[in-house]
PDB file of C-alpha atoms in Angstrom:
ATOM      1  CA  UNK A   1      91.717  77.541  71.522  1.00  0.00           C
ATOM      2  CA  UNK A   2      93.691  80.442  71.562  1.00  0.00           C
ATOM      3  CA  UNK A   3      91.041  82.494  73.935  1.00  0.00           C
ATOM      4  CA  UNK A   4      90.253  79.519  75.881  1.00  0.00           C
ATOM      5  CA  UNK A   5      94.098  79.549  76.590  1.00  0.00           C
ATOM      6  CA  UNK A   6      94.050  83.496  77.679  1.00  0.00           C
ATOM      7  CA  UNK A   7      91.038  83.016  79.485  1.00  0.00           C
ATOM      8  CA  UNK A   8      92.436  79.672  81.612  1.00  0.00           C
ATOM      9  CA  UNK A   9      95.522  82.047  82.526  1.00  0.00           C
ATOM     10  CA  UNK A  10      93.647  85.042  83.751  1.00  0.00           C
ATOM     11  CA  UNK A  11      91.773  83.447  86.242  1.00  0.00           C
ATOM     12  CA  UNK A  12      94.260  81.256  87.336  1.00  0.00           C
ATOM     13  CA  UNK A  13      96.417  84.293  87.424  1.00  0.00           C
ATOM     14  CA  UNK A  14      93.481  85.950  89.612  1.00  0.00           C
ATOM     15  CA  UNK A  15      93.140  83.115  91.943  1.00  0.00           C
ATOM     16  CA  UNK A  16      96.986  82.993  92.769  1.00  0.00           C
ATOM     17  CA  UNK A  17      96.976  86.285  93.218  1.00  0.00           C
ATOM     18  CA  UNK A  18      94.833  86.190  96.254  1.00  0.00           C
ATOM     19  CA  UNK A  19      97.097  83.589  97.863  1.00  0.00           C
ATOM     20  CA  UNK A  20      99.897  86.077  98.106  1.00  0.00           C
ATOM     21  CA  UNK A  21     100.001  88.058 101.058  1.00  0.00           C
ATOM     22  CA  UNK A  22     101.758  91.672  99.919  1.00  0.00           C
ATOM     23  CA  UNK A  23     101.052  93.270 103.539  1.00  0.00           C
ATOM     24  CA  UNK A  24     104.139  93.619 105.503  1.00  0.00           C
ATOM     25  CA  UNK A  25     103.577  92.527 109.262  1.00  0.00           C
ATOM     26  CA  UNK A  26     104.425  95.815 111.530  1.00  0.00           C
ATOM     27  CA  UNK A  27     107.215  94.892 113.926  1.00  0.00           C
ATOM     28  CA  UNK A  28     106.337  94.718 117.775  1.00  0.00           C
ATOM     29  CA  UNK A  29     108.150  96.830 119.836  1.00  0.00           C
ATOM     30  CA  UNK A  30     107.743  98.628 123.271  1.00  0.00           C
ATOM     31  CA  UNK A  31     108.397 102.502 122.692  1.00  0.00           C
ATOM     32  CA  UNK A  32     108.062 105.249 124.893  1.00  0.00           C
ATOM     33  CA  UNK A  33     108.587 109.077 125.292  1.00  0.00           C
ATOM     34  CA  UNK A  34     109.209 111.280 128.072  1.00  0.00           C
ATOM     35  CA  UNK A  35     110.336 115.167 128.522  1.00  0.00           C
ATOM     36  CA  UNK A  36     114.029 115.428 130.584  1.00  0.00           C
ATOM     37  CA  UNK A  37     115.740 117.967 131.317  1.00  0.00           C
ATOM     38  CA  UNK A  38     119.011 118.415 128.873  1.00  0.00           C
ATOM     39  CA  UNK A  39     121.349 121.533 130.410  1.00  0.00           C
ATOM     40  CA  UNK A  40     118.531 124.282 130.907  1.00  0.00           C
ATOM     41  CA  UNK A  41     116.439 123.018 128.313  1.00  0.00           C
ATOM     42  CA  UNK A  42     113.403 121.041 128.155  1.00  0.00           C
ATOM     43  CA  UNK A  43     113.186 118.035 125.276  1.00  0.00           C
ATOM     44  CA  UNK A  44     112.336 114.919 124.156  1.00  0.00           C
ATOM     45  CA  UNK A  45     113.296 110.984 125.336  1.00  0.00           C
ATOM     46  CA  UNK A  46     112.399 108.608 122.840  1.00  0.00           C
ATOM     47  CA  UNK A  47     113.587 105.169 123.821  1.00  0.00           C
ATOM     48  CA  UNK A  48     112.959 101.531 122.817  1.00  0.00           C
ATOM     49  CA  UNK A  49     112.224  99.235 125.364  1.00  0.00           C
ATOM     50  CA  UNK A  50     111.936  96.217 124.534  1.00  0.00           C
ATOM     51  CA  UNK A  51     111.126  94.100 121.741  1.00  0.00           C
ATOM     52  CA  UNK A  52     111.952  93.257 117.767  1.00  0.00           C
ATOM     53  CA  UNK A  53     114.870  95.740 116.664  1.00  0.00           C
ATOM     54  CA  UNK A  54     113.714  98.564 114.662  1.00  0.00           C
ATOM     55  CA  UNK A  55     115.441  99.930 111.228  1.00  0.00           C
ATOM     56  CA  UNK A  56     115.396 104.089 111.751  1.00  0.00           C
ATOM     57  CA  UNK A  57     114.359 104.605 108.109  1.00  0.00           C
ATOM     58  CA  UNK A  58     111.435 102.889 108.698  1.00  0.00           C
ATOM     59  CA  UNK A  59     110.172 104.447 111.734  1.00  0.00           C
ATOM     60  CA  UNK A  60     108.626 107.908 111.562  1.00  0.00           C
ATOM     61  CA  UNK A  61     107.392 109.844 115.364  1.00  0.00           C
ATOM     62  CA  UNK A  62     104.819 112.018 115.353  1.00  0.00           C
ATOM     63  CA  UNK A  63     103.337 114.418 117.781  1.00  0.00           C
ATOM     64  CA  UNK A  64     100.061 116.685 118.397  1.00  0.00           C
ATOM     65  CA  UNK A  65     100.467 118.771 121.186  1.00  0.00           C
ATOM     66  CA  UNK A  66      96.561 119.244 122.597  1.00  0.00           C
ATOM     67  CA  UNK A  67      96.652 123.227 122.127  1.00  0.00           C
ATOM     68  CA  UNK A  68      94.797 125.070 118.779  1.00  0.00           C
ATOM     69  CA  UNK A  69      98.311 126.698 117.780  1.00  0.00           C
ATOM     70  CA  UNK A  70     100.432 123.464 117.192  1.00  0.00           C
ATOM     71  CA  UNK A  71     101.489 122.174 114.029  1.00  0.00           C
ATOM     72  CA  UNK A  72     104.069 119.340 114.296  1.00  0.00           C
ATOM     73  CA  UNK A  73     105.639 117.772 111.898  1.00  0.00           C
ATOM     74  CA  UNK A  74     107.183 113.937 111.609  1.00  0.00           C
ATOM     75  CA  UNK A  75     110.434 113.187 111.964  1.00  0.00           C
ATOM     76  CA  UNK A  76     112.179 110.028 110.304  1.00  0.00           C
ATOM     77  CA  UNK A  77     114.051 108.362 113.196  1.00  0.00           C
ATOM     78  CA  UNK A  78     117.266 107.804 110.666  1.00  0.00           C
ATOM     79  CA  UNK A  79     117.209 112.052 111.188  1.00  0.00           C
ATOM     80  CA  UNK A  80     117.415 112.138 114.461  1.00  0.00           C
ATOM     81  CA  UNK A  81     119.470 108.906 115.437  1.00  0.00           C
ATOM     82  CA  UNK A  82     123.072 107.721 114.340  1.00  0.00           C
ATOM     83  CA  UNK A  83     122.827 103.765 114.741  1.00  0.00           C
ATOM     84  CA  UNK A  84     121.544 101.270 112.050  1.00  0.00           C
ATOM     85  CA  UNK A  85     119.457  99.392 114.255  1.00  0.00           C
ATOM     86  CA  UNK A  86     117.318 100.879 117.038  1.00  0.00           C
ATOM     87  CA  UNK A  87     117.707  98.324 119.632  1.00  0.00           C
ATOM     88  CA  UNK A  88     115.853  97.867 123.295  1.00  0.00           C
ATOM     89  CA  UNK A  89     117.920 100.042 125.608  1.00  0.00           C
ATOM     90  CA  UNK A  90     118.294 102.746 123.285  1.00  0.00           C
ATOM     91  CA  UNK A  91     117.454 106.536 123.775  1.00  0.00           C
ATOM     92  CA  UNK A  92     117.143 108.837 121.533  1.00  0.00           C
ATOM     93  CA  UNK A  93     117.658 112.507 123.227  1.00  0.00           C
ATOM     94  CA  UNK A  94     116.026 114.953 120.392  1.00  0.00           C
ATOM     95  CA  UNK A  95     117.511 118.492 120.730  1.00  0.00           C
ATOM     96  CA  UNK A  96     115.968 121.464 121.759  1.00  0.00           C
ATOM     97  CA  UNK A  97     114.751 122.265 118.055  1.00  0.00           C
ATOM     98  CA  UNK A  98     114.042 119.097 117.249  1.00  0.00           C
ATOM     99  CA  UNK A  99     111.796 119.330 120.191  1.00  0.00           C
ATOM    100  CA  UNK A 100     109.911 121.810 118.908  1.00  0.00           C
ATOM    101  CA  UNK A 101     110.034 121.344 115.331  1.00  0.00           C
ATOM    102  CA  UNK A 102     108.633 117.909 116.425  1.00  0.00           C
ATOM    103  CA  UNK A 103     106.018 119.551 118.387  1.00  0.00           C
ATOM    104  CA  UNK A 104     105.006 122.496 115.851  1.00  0.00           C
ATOM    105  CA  UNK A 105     105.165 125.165 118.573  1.00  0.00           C
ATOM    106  CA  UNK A 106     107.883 128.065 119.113  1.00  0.00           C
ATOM    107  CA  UNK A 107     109.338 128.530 122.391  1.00  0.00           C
ATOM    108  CA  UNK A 108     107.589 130.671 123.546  1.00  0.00           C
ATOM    109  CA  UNK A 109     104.199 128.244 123.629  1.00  0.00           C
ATOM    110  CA  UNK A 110     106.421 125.277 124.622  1.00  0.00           C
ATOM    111  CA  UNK A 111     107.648 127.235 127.807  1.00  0.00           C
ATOM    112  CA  UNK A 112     103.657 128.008 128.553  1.00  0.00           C
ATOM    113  CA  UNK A 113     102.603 124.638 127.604  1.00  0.00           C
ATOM    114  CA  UNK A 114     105.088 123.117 130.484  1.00  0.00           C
ATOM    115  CA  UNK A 115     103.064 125.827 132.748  1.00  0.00           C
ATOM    116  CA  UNK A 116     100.303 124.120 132.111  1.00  0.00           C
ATOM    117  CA  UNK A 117     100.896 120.270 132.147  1.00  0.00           C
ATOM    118  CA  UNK A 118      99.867 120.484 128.465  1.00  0.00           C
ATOM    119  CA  UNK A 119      98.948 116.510 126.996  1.00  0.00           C
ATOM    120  CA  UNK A 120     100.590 115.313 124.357  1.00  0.00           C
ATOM    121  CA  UNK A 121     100.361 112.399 121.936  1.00  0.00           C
ATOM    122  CA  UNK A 122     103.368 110.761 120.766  1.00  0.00           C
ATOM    123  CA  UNK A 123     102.597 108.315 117.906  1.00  0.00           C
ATOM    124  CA  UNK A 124     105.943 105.803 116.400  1.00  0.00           C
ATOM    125  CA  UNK A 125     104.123 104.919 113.177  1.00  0.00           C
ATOM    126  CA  UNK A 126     106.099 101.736 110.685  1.00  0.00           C
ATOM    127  CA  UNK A 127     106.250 103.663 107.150  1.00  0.00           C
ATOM    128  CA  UNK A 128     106.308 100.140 105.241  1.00  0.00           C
ATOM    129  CA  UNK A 129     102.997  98.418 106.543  1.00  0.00           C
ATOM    130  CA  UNK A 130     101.344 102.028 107.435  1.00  0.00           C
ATOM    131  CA  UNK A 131     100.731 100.471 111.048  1.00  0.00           C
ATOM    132  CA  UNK A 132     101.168 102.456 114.205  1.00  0.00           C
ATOM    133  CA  UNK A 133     104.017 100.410 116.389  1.00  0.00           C
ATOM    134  CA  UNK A 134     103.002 102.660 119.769  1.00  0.00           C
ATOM    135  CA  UNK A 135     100.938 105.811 120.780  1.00  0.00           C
ATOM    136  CA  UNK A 136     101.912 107.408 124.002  1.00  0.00           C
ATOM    137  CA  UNK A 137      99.892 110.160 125.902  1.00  0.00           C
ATOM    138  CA  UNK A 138     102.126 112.546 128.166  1.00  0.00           C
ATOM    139  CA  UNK A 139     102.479 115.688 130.183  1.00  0.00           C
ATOM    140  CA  UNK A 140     104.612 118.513 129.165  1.00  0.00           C
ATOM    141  CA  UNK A 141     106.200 118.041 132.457  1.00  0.00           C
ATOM    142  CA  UNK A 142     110.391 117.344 133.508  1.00  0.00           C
ATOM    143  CA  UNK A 143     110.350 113.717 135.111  1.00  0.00           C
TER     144      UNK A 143
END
């Protein structure tokens, strides 16, 4: 009776299980990224458009600048922005290193790679559900 017992609880056990949905939904949000002009320097815009408010720790930004020498790393939002919430309307206005670090490329190949129009891919991925909220694809140009 005893087994029976064990055996009636594991696949009930197994059946619930399937009914619970452990995937967190990424949030929707409209993000975008632009190179501005900050003093004499070149960086980053990161701002949030429009849509669900986003937590900073859970947002990481990536980039891959479309040259053979770059090696980018990401950056947590919560490192490179004060507020608790990142809301629509807010910018984020990375420094000069945090431009490159972002971009895994010295100054040197960031000054040539505005020379050149260089692409590059800016991805906002959601750390908790592993989803990418927004990819962007833009010019190392000054808008």
């Amino acid at each position: 009776m005893l087994t029976v017992t064990v055996i009636l609880a594991a696949v009930l056990t197994a059946f619930a299980g399937g009914f619970a949905d452990t995937n967190l939904a990424s949030p929707s949000a409209d993000l975008s990224a632009e190179f501005v002009l900050s003093g004499a320097d070149s960086v980053l815009k990161l701002s949030h458009n429009g849509g669900e408010p986003l937590n900073p720790e859970d947002i990481t930004v990536s980039a891959y600048v479309r040259t053979s020498d770059s090696s980018g790393i990401s950056l947590r939002i919560s490192e490179i922005y004060n507020g608790n919430t990142w809301t629509a309307g807010d910018s984020i206005l990375l420094t000069k290193d945090y431009t490159l670090k972002l971009l895994g490329i010295s100054d040197l190949a960031a000054n040539n790679a505005f020379g050149l129009s260089t692409p590059v891919d800016i991805s906002f991925h959601h750390k908790p559900s592993s989803e990418i909220i927004s990819k962007v694809s833009i010019l190392m140009e000054v808008s």
